[in-house]
Coordinates of C-alpha atoms in Angstrom, one line a residue:
X177 CA -5.9 57.4 58.2
X178 CA -3.5 56.4 55.5
X179 CA -1.6 54.1 57.8
X180 CA -4.8 52.3 58.8
X181 CA -5.7 51.8 55.1
X182 CA -2.3 50.3 54.4
X183 CA -2.6 47.8 57.2
X184 CA -6.2 46.8 56.4
X185 CA -5.4 45.6 52.9
X186 CA -3.3 42.5 53.9
X187 CA -5.9 41.5 56.5
X188 CA -8.6 41.6 53.8
X189 CA -6.5 39.4 51.5
X190 CA -5.7 37.0 54.3
X191 CA -9.4 36.5 55.0
X192 CA -10.4 36.1 51.3
X193 CA -7.7 33.5 50.5
X194 CA -9.0 30.8 52.9
X195 CA -12.6 31.4 51.7
X196 CA -11.5 30.8 48.1
X197 CA -9.7 27.6 49.1
X198 CA -12.7 26.3 51.0
X199 CA -15.0 27.1 48.1
X200 CA -12.6 25.2 45.8
X201 CA -12.7 22.2 48.0
X202 CA -16.5 22.3 48.2
X203 CA -16.8 22.6 44.4
X204 CA -14.5 19.6 43.9
X205 CA -16.6 17.5 46.3
X206 CA -19.9 18.6 44.7
X207 CA -18.3 17.7 41.3
X208 CA -17.6 14.2 42.4
X209 CA -21.2 13.6 43.6
X210 CA -22.7 15.1 40.5
X211 CA -20.4 13.2 38.1
X212 CA -21.1 9.9 39.8
X213 CA -24.9 10.6 39.7
X214 CA -24.8 11.6 36.0
X215 CA -22.6 8.6 35.1
X216 CA -25.0 6.1 36.8
X217 CA -28.0 7.9 35.3
X218 CA -26.8 7.9 31.6
X219 CA -24.8 4.7 31.6
X220 CA -26.3 1.5 30.3
X221 CA -27.8 -0.5 33.2
X222 CA -26.6 -3.8 31.8
X223 CA -29.4 -4.4 29.4
X224 CA -27.8 -6.0 26.3
X225 CA -29.6 -5.7 22.9
X226 CA -31.7 -8.6 21.9
X227 CA -29.6 -11.6 20.8
X228 CA -26.5 -10.5 22.7
X229 CA -25.0 -12.3 25.7
X230 CA -22.2 -12.2 28.2
X231 CA -20.2 -15.3 29.1
X232 CA -17.7 -16.4 31.7
X233 CA -15.0 -18.8 30.8
X234 CA -13.2 -20.1 33.9
X235 CA -10.3 -22.5 33.8
X236 CA -8.4 -24.0 36.7
X237 CA -5.0 -25.6 36.0
X238 CA -2.8 -27.6 38.3
X239 CA 0.8 -27.4 37.1
X240 CA 3.9 -29.2 38.3
X241 CA 7.0 -26.9 38.0
X242 CA 10.1 -29.0 37.6
X243 CA 12.7 -26.3 38.5
X244 CA 13.2 -22.7 39.4
X245 CA 12.3 -20.5 36.4
X246 CA 9.8 -23.0 34.9
X247 CA 7.0 -21.2 33.3
X248 CA 3.5 -21.6 31.8
X249 CA 2.0 -19.4 29.2
X250 CA -1.7 -18.8 29.2
X251 CA -3.4 -17.2 26.1
X252 CA -6.5 -15.1 26.7
X253 CA -9.5 -15.3 24.3
X254 CA -9.1 -13.6 20.9
X255 CA -11.6 -11.1 19.7
X256 CA -13.7 -12.2 16.8
X257 CA -16.1 -10.6 14.4
X258 CA -18.9 -11.2 16.9
X259 CA -17.1 -11.4 20.3
X260 CA -14.7 -9.4 22.4
X261 CA -13.0 -9.9 25.7
X262 CA -14.1 -7.3 28.2
X263 CA -12.7 -8.6 31.5
X264 CA -10.0 -11.0 32.7
X265 CA -8.6 -12.0 36.1
X266 CA -5.9 -14.4 37.3
X267 CA -5.2 -16.1 40.5
X268 CA -1.7 -17.7 40.7
X269 CA -0.5 -17.9 44.3
X270 CA 3.3 -18.1 44.5
X271 CA 3.9 -17.5 40.8
X272 CA 5.4 -14.3 39.3
X273 CA 3.8 -12.7 36.2
X274 CA 6.2 -11.5 33.6
X275 CA 5.8 -9.8 30.2
X276 CA 6.3 -11.9 27.1
X277 CA 9.4 -11.3 25.1
X278 CA 8.4 -13.6 22.2
X279 CA 6.4 -13.2 19.0
X280 CA 3.2 -14.1 20.8
X281 CA 3.1 -11.2 23.2
X282 CA -0.6 -11.9 24.0
X283 CA 0.4 -14.7 26.3
X284 CA 0.4 -14.3 30.1
X285 CA 3.6 -15.8 31.4
X286 CA 3.8 -17.1 34.9
X287 CA 7.2 -18.1 36.3
X288 CA 7.8 -20.3 39.3
X289 CA 10.3 -19.0 42.0
X290 CA 11.0 -22.7 42.9
X291 CA 10.0 -26.2 41.9
X292 CA 6.7 -27.5 43.1
X293 CA 3.0 -27.8 42.5
X294 CA 0.9 -24.7 41.7
X295 CA -2.7 -23.8 41.1
X296 CA -3.6 -21.3 38.4
X297 CA -7.2 -19.9 38.0
X298 CA -8.1 -17.7 35.1
X299 CA -11.5 -16.1 34.5
X300 CA -12.4 -14.5 31.2
X301 CA -15.6 -12.7 30.4
X302 CA -16.7 -12.3 26.8
X303 CA -19.4 -10.2 25.1
X304 CA -21.1 -12.0 22.2
X305 CA -22.9 -9.7 19.8
X306 CA -25.7 -10.8 17.4
X307 CA -24.4 -8.3 14.9
X308 CA -21.0 -8.0 13.3
X309 CA -18.7 -5.9 15.5
X310 CA -16.0 -5.5 12.9
X311 CA -14.9 -6.6 9.5
X312 CA -11.9 -8.9 8.8
X313 CA -8.7 -7.0 8.8
X314 CA -5.9 -7.4 6.2
X315 CA -2.8 -8.9 7.8
X316 CA 0.6 -9.1 6.2
X317 CA 2.2 -12.4 7.0
X318 CA 5.9 -12.3 7.8
X319 CA 8.3 -14.7 6.0
X320 CA 9.0 -16.4 9.4
X321 CA 5.3 -17.1 10.1
X322 CA 4.6 -18.1 6.5
X323 CA 7.4 -20.7 6.6
X324 CA 6.0 -21.9 10.0
X325 CA 2.5 -22.4 8.7
X326 CA 3.7 -24.1 5.5
X327 CA 6.0 -26.7 7.1
X328 CA 5.4 -30.1 8.5
X329 CA 5.0 -30.8 12.2
X330 CA 4.5 -33.8 14.5
X331 CA 0.9 -34.6 13.5
X332 CA 0.9 -32.7 10.2
X333 CA 2.8 -34.2 7.3
X334 CA 3.3 -32.0 4.2
X335 CA 4.2 -33.0 0.6
X336 CA 3.6 -36.7 1.2
X337 CA 2.3 -39.2 -1.3
X338 CA -1.3 -38.9 -0.1
X339 CA -1.4 -35.1 0.2
X340 CA 0.3 -34.6 -3.2
X341 CA -2.0 -37.0 -5.0
X342 CA -5.1 -35.3 -3.5
X343 CA -3.8 -31.9 -4.5
X344 CA -3.0 -33.0 -8.0
X345 CA -6.5 -34.4 -8.5
X346 CA -8.5 -31.5 -6.9
X347 CA -6.4 -28.6 -8.2
X348 CA -7.4 -29.3 -11.8
X349 CA -9.5 -26.5 -13.2
X350 CA -9.3 -24.6 -9.9
X351 CA -8.3 -21.2 -11.2
X352 CA -8.7 -19.4 -7.8
X353 CA -7.5 -20.3 -4.3
X354 CA -11.1 -19.9 -3.0
X355 CA -12.2 -22.7 -5.2
X356 CA -9.4 -25.0 -4.1
X357 CA -10.1 -24.3 -0.5
X358 CA -13.8 -25.3 -1.0
X359 CA -12.8 -28.5 -2.8
X360 CA -10.3 -29.5 -0.1
X361 CA -12.8 -28.7 2.7
X362 CA -15.5 -30.9 1.0
X363 CA -13.0 -33.7 0.4
X364 CA -12.1 -34.0 4.1
X365 CA -15.7 -33.5 5.3
X366 CA -17.0 -36.2 2.9
X367 CA -14.2 -38.8 3.0
X368 CA -12.8 -38.9 6.5
X369 CA -15.1 -40.5 9.1
X370 CA -14.8 -39.1 12.7
X371 CA -14.0 -41.7 15.4
X372 CA -13.5 -40.6 19.0
X373 CA -10.3 -42.6 19.7
X374 CA -8.9 -42.7 16.2
X375 CA -5.5 -41.3 15.1
X376 CA -4.8 -37.5 15.0
X377 CA -1.9 -37.9 12.5
X378 CA -2.8 -36.3 9.1
X379 CA -1.1 -39.1 7.1
X380 CA -3.1 -41.8 8.8
X381 CA -6.3 -39.9 8.5
X382 CA -5.8 -39.5 4.7
X383 CA -4.7 -43.1 4.2
X384 CA -7.2 -44.8 6.5
X385 CA -10.1 -42.5 5.8
X386 CA -10.9 -42.2 9.5
X387 CA -9.6 -40.0 12.3
X388 CA -10.4 -38.2 15.5
X389 CA -11.8 -34.7 15.3
X390 CA -8.3 -33.2 15.6
X391 CA -7.0 -35.8 13.1
X392 CA -9.5 -34.5 10.5
X393 CA -8.5 -31.0 11.1
X394 CA -4.8 -31.9 10.8
X395 CA -5.5 -33.7 7.5
X396 CA -7.1 -30.5 6.0
X397 CA -4.2 -28.4 7.3
X398 CA -1.7 -30.8 5.6
X399 CA -3.6 -30.6 2.3
X400 CA -3.7 -26.8 2.5
X401 CA 0.0 -26.5 3.3
X402 CA 0.8 -28.9 0.5
X403 CA -1.1 -26.5 -1.8
X404 CA 1.2 -23.7 -0.5
X405 CA -1.5 -22.0 1.5
X406 CA -0.5 -21.2 5.1
X407 CA -2.8 -22.9 7.6
X408 CA -2.8 -23.4 11.4
X409 CA -4.9 -25.2 14.1
X410 CA -7.0 -23.1 16.5
X411 CA -7.8 -24.3 20.0
X412 CA -10.8 -22.6 21.6
X413 CA -14.1 -23.0 23.4
X414 CA -17.6 -23.7 22.1
X415 CA -19.8 -21.8 24.5
X416 CA -22.8 -24.0 23.7
X417 CA -21.0 -27.3 24.4
X418 CA -20.6 -29.0 27.7
X419 CA -17.5 -28.4 29.8
X420 CA -16.5 -32.0 29.4
X421 CA -16.3 -31.5 25.6
X422 CA -13.8 -28.7 25.9
X423 CA -11.6 -27.6 24.3
X424 CA -12.7 -27.4 20.7
X425 CA -10.5 -27.3 17.6
X426 CA -10.8 -25.9 14.2
X427 CA -8.4 -24.3 11.7
X428 CA -7.6 -21.2 9.8
X429 CA -6.2 -20.8 6.3
X430 CA -4.4 -17.6 5.1
X431 CA -5.8 -16.2 1.8
X432 CA -5.8 -12.7 0.3
X433 CA -4.5 -11.1 3.5
X434 CA -7.0 -12.6 6.0
X435 CA -7.3 -15.7 8.1
X436 CA -10.4 -17.7 7.1
X437 CA -11.9 -20.1 9.7
X438 CA -12.7 -23.7 8.6
X439 CA -14.3 -26.5 10.6
X440 CA -14.6 -29.7 8.6
X441 CA -15.9 -31.7 11.6
X442 CA -19.0 -29.5 12.1
X443 CA -19.3 -28.3 8.5
X444 CA -18.5 -24.6 9.0
X445 CA -16.9 -23.1 5.9
X446 CA -15.4 -19.6 6.1
X447 CA -17.8 -18.5 8.9
X448 CA -18.1 -19.8 12.4
X449 CA -21.0 -19.3 14.8
X450 CA -20.5 -16.4 17.3
X451 CA -20.2 -18.8 20.2
X452 CA -16.9 -20.2 18.9
X453 CA -14.1 -18.3 20.9
X454 CA -10.5 -19.0 20.0
X455 CA -8.0 -19.2 22.9
X456 CA -4.8 -20.2 21.2
X457 CA -3.8 -20.2 17.5
X458 CA -1.1 -22.5 16.1
X459 CA -1.1 -25.0 19.0
X460 CA -3.5 -27.7 20.2
X461 CA -2.4 -27.0 23.8
X462 CA -4.3 -24.4 25.8
X463 CA -1.3 -23.9 28.1
X464 CA 2.3 -23.9 26.7
X465 CA 4.8 -24.9 29.3
X466 CA 8.5 -24.5 29.9
X467 CA 10.0 -27.1 32.1
X468 CA 6.6 -27.7 33.6
X469 CA 3.6 -30.1 33.2
X470 CA -0.1 -29.4 33.5
X471 CA -1.5 -32.2 35.5
X472 CA -5.2 -31.3 35.3
X473 CA -7.5 -28.7 33.8
X474 CA -11.1 -28.0 34.8
X475 CA -13.7 -25.8 32.9
X476 CA -16.6 -23.7 34.0
X477 CA -18.7 -21.9 31.3
X478 CA -21.8 -20.0 32.1
X479 CA -23.7 -16.8 31.1
X480 CA -23.3 -13.8 33.4
X481 CA -24.9 -10.4 33.8
X482 CA -23.7 -7.8 31.3
X483 CA -21.6 -4.9 32.6
X484 CA -22.4 -1.4 31.8
X485 CA -20.8 0.3 28.8
X486 CA -21.0 -2.7 26.4
X487 CA -22.1 -1.7 22.9
X488 CA -22.8 -4.0 19.9
X489 CA -21.3 -1.9 17.2
X490 CA -19.7 1.4 16.3
X491 CA -23.1 2.6 15.1
X492 CA -24.5 2.6 18.7
X493 CA -21.5 4.5 20.1
X494 CA -21.8 8.1 21.4
X495 CA -19.4 10.9 21.9
X496 CA -19.9 10.6 25.7
X497 CA -18.5 7.1 25.5
X498 CA -15.1 8.8 25.7
X499 CA -15.7 9.2 29.4
X500 CA -16.6 5.6 29.9
X501 CA -13.2 3.8 30.4
X502 CA -14.9 0.5 31.0
X503 CA -15.6 0.1 27.3
X504 CA -11.9 -0.3 26.7
X505 CA -10.1 -3.6 26.4
X506 CA -8.7 -5.3 29.5
X507 CA -5.1 -4.4 28.6
X508 CA -6.0 -0.7 28.1
X509 CA -8.0 -0.7 31.4
X510 CA -5.1 -2.2 33.3
X511 CA -2.7 0.4 32.0
X512 CA -5.1 3.3 32.7
X513 CA -5.9 1.9 36.1
X514 CA -2.2 1.9 37.0
X515 CA -1.9 5.5 35.6
X516 CA -4.9 6.6 37.8
X517 CA -3.3 5.1 40.9
X518 CA -0.2 7.3 40.5
X519 CA -1.9 10.4 42.1
X520 CA -2.7 8.3 45.1
X521 CA 0.9 7.4 45.4
X522 CA 1.8 11.1 45.2
X523 CA -0.9 11.9 47.8
X524 CA 0.6 9.3 50.2
X525 CA 4.1 10.8 49.7
X526 CA 2.8 14.3 50.4
X527 CA 1.0 13.1 53.6
X528 CA 4.3 11.6 54.8
X529 CA 6.2 14.9 54.1
X530 CA 3.6 17.2 55.7
X531 CA 2.6 15.2 58.7
X532 CA 5.8 13.4 59.6
X533 CA 8.1 16.3 58.7
X534 CA 10.4 14.2 56.5
X535 CA 12.0 15.2 53.2
X536 CA 12.3 13.1 50.1
X537 CA 14.1 13.6 46.8
X538 CA 11.0 15.1 45.1
X539 CA 7.3 14.6 45.5
X540 CA 6.8 12.4 42.4
X541 CA 10.1 10.4 42.4
X542 CA 8.9 7.8 44.9
X543 CA 5.7 7.0 42.9
X544 CA 7.7 6.9 39.6
X545 CA 10.2 4.5 41.1
X546 CA 7.4 2.3 42.3
X547 CA 5.7 2.4 38.8
X548 CA 9.0 1.3 37.2
X549 CA 9.2 -2.0 39.2
X550 CA 5.5 -2.9 39.3
X551 CA 5.9 -5.7 36.7
X552 CA 9.4 -7.0 37.6
X553 CA 11.0 -8.9 40.4
X554 CA 11.2 -6.6 43.4
X555 CA 14.6 -7.8 44.8
X556 CA 16.3 -7.5 41.4
X557 CA 14.9 -4.0 40.9
X558 CA 16.0 -2.8 44.3
X559 CA 19.5 -4.3 43.8
X560 CA 19.8 -2.6 40.4
X561 CA 18.6 0.7 41.9
X562 CA 21.1 0.6 44.8
X563 CA 24.1 -0.4 42.6
X564 CA 23.3 2.3 40.0
X565 CA 22.8 4.9 42.7
X566 CA 26.1 4.0 44.4
X567 CA 28.1 3.9 41.2
X568 CA 26.4 7.0 39.8
X569 CA 27.1 9.1 42.9
X570 CA 30.7 7.9 43.0
X571 CA 31.3 8.9 39.4
X572 CA 29.3 12.1 39.9
X573 CA 31.8 13.1 42.7
X574 CA 34.5 13.7 40.1
X575 CA 32.4 16.0 37.9
X576 CA 32.5 19.3 39.9
X577 CA 36.2 19.5 39.1
X578 CA 35.2 19.9 35.4
X579 CA 33.4 23.1 36.2
X580 CA 30.4 22.2 33.9
X581 CA 27.1 23.8 33.5
X582 CA 24.1 22.0 35.0
X583 CA 22.6 20.8 31.7
X584 CA 25.9 19.3 30.5
X585 CA 26.5 17.7 33.8
X586 CA 23.0 16.1 33.8
X587 CA 23.6 14.8 30.2
X588 CA 26.8 13.1 31.4
X589 CA 25.1 11.6 34.4
X590 CA 22.3 10.4 32.2
X591 CA 24.7 8.6 29.9
X592 CA 26.7 7.1 32.8
X593 CA 23.5 5.9 34.5
X594 CA 22.3 4.2 31.3
X595 CA 25.6 2.4 30.8
X596 CA 25.7 1.3 34.5
X597 CA 22.2 -0.1 34.2
X598 CA 23.0 -2.0 31.1
X599 CA 26.2 -3.5 32.5
X600 CA 24.6 -4.4 35.8
X601 CA 21.6 -6.0 34.1
X602 CA 24.0 -8.0 31.9
X603 CA 25.7 -9.3 35.0
X604 CA 22.4 -10.4 36.6
X605 CA 21.5 -12.3 33.4
X606 CA 24.9 -13.9 33.4
X607 CA 24.4 -15.4 36.8
X608 CA 20.7 -16.0 36.5
X609 CA 19.3 -16.2 32.9
X610 CA 15.7 -16.2 34.2
X611 CA 16.0 -12.5 35.3
X612 CA 13.6 -10.3 33.5
X613 CA 15.5 -7.6 31.6
X614 CA 12.4 -5.3 31.7
X615 CA 14.0 -3.9 34.9
X616 CA 16.1 -1.7 32.6
X617 CA 12.9 0.2 32.0
X618 CA 13.5 1.8 35.4
X619 CA 13.0 5.6 34.9
X620 CA 16.5 6.6 33.7
X621 CA 15.6 10.3 33.9
X622 CA 14.4 9.9 37.5
X623 CA 17.6 8.0 38.4
X624 CA 19.7 10.6 36.7
X625 CA 18.1 13.4 38.7
X626 CA 18.3 11.3 41.9
X627 CA 22.0 10.6 41.5
X628 CA 22.7 14.3 40.8
X629 CA 20.6 15.5 43.8
X630 CA 22.1 12.9 46.2
X631 CA 25.6 14.2 45.4
X632 CA 24.5 17.8 45.6
X633 CA 22.8 17.4 49.0
X634 CA 25.8 15.4 50.2
X635 CA 28.1 18.2 49.1
X636 CA 26.0 21.0 50.6
X637 CA 24.6 19.4 53.7
X638 CA 26.7 16.3 54.3
X639 CA 26.5 12.6 53.5
X640 CA 24.3 11.9 56.5
X641 CA 21.6 14.2 55.3
X642 CA 21.8 12.8 51.8
X643 CA 21.4 9.2 53.1
X644 CA 18.6 10.1 55.4
X645 CA 16.7 11.7 52.5
X646 CA 17.4 8.7 50.3
X647 CA 16.1 6.4 53.1
X648 CA 12.8 8.3 53.3
X649 CA 12.6 8.4 49.5
X650 CA 12.9 4.6 49.5
X651 CA 10.2 4.3 52.3
X652 CA 7.8 6.6 50.3
X653 CA 8.5 4.5 47.2
X654 CA 7.6 1.3 49.1
X655 CA 4.4 2.8 50.3
X656 CA 3.6 4.0 46.8
X657 CA 4.2 0.5 45.5
X658 CA 1.7 -0.9 47.9
X659 CA -0.8 1.6 46.5
X660 CA -0.1 0.7 42.9
X661 CA -0.6 -3.0 43.7
X662 CA -4.3 -2.4 44.8
X663 CA -6.0 -3.8 41.7
X664 CA -9.5 -3.3 43.3
X665 CA -8.8 0.4 43.6
X666 CA -7.7 0.7 40.0
X667 CA -11.0 -1.0 38.9
X668 CA -13.0 1.7 40.8
X669 CA -10.8 4.5 39.4
X670 CA -11.3 3.3 35.9
X671 CA -15.1 3.1 36.5
X672 CA -15.2 6.5 38.3
X673 CA -12.1 8.6 37.3
X674 CA -13.9 11.6 38.8
X675 CA -13.0 10.3 42.2
X676 CA -9.7 12.1 41.8
X677 CA -11.5 15.4 42.5
X678 CA -11.4 14.1 46.1
X679 CA -7.7 13.5 45.7
X680 CA -7.3 17.2 44.6
X681 CA -9.3 18.3 47.6
X682 CA -7.2 16.2 50.0
X683 CA -4.0 17.7 48.5
X684 CA -5.3 21.2 49.1
X685 CA -6.2 20.4 52.7
X686 CA -2.8 18.8 53.3
X687 CA -1.2 21.9 51.7
X688 CA -3.0 24.1 54.2
X689 CA -1.7 22.2 57.2
X690 CA 1.0 24.2 59.1
X691 CA 0.6 22.5 62.5
X692 CA 3.1 20.4 64.5
X693 CA 4.6 17.3 62.8
X694 CA 5.6 14.0 64.2
X695 CA 9.3 15.0 63.9
X696 CA 8.6 17.8 66.5
X697 CA 8.0 15.2 69.2
X698 CA 11.3 14.8 71.2
X699 CA 11.2 11.0 70.9
X700 CA 10.9 11.3 67.1
X701 CA 13.2 14.2 66.4
X702 CA 15.4 11.7 64.5
X703 CA 13.0 12.2 61.6
X704 CA 14.5 15.6 61.0
X705 CA 17.6 16.1 58.9
X706 CA 20.7 17.6 60.6
X707 CA 20.9 21.3 60.5
X708 CA 23.2 22.9 57.9
X709 CA 26.3 24.1 59.7
X710 CA 28.5 25.2 56.8
X711 CA 28.3 25.6 53.1
X712 CA 30.3 23.2 50.9
X713 CA 31.6 23.3 47.4
X714 CA 29.2 22.6 44.5
X715 CA 29.1 23.0 40.8
X716 CA 28.7 26.6 39.8
X717 CA 25.2 26.0 38.5
X718 CA 24.0 24.7 41.9
X719 CA 25.0 27.9 43.7
X720 CA 22.2 29.6 41.9
X721 CA 19.7 27.8 44.1
X722 CA 18.5 24.5 42.8
X723 CA 15.8 23.1 45.2
X724 CA 16.8 19.9 47.0
X725 CA 13.5 18.1 46.3
X726 CA 12.3 19.6 43.1
X727 CA 11.2 16.4 41.3

């Protein structure tokens, strides 16, 4: 009797465990359906408050790239007191997008792999609120920027005879900067006539009392800078104007920690209408080029249906908005979309490991490697990865003789990997200055663990096994990279992050699989690693049983 009771207990646990797993899977699937239903039920159906509107600004540029490495820099719309950018998309066949490394990090930089003609299409969507969305923020102007916005330029002449005489005359009895700004604004508005094809030079505008719209703006900028008030031109779009009349120009003056908008052409002092959207500040060109020329630009401006999740002000926000990722800025949504794609990369890696019977250096390593190269040139990243791995493993081969503990050994490998990456990257830049140094942001910790595990597996199981496992890690990283490049998937995941409950269910199902693998087929037995025949020397910390694919 006692013997029967003892044997019955494991059988009961064995039958209960699958039931609990299946219940967990069912709960996850039900959670996805319920969450999606509740999200669609409680989310704003696209009805904007009265007076609000959503607009699409679409620009198509034809650019002639004069050499390899030529670039164009596109500035997305700036948020204003009434407007905010909620969506942006780019189409630039053949060009490579790189992160800016200048003061203006807002710009989208597109680099040509070779000389030629390219088309670039940008689409920005903006929400215009009838109420103030924010208040002007205090900004501290750096000395470099202050000097830039006070000095002369091609069409803006500072401290000339005309600007000095006007300032001397109008600054009398003007105790405050606000009062002088008003006087200079009224002077330009009342004394300079606007002619379509007149000069845009500030000196000619002040001397001839006539100028183009941009010439009138340059004249006011020259006067403000002569009065020692930083000022800059703003190039943007007037949503209520025709496409043929774009772009529009106005200016900003820096006073008391804020940039104040002025438009002497249309008579706007200190406040612009909500439909004025700035695209670039400090330059009259929409697109700034480097060894390139924009041959043509076409505009398309129209109202669009409002997306869900838009709110007019902080007063209308709710605590549940935390779960609405679509309310975030395009930059934040892009980063979160990439983050939410990572579990799919891990899922793909796990499918390959379980169904094909392969082994990689960790479950997460391939996805992290793919994430590190998502924004850089793939050939450069792969080359750096291979060189660092080869050099790191070679150096690592001499460390066992030191008889170090594992933590000290990893610290040394980490340091050596960092140095190798810096030197290799410096060599790349020496031969090709256009190489993006952001590749050094490859996960140093992951590479450190990878280098250490490659040597350990080579020492324990042979170099052939280490190379086979490295090959499958690279294949899994490539597949993960393809997943991370799916922008459409990231949009859906940002809109419905609860979809990852399905990802969890799939991981559980894959974990339950114990059937035959592709590597068991005689024709595909090369997928398996060679059997371990003899133990080899390792560092003393490895002999305690470190897993071969723990990361």
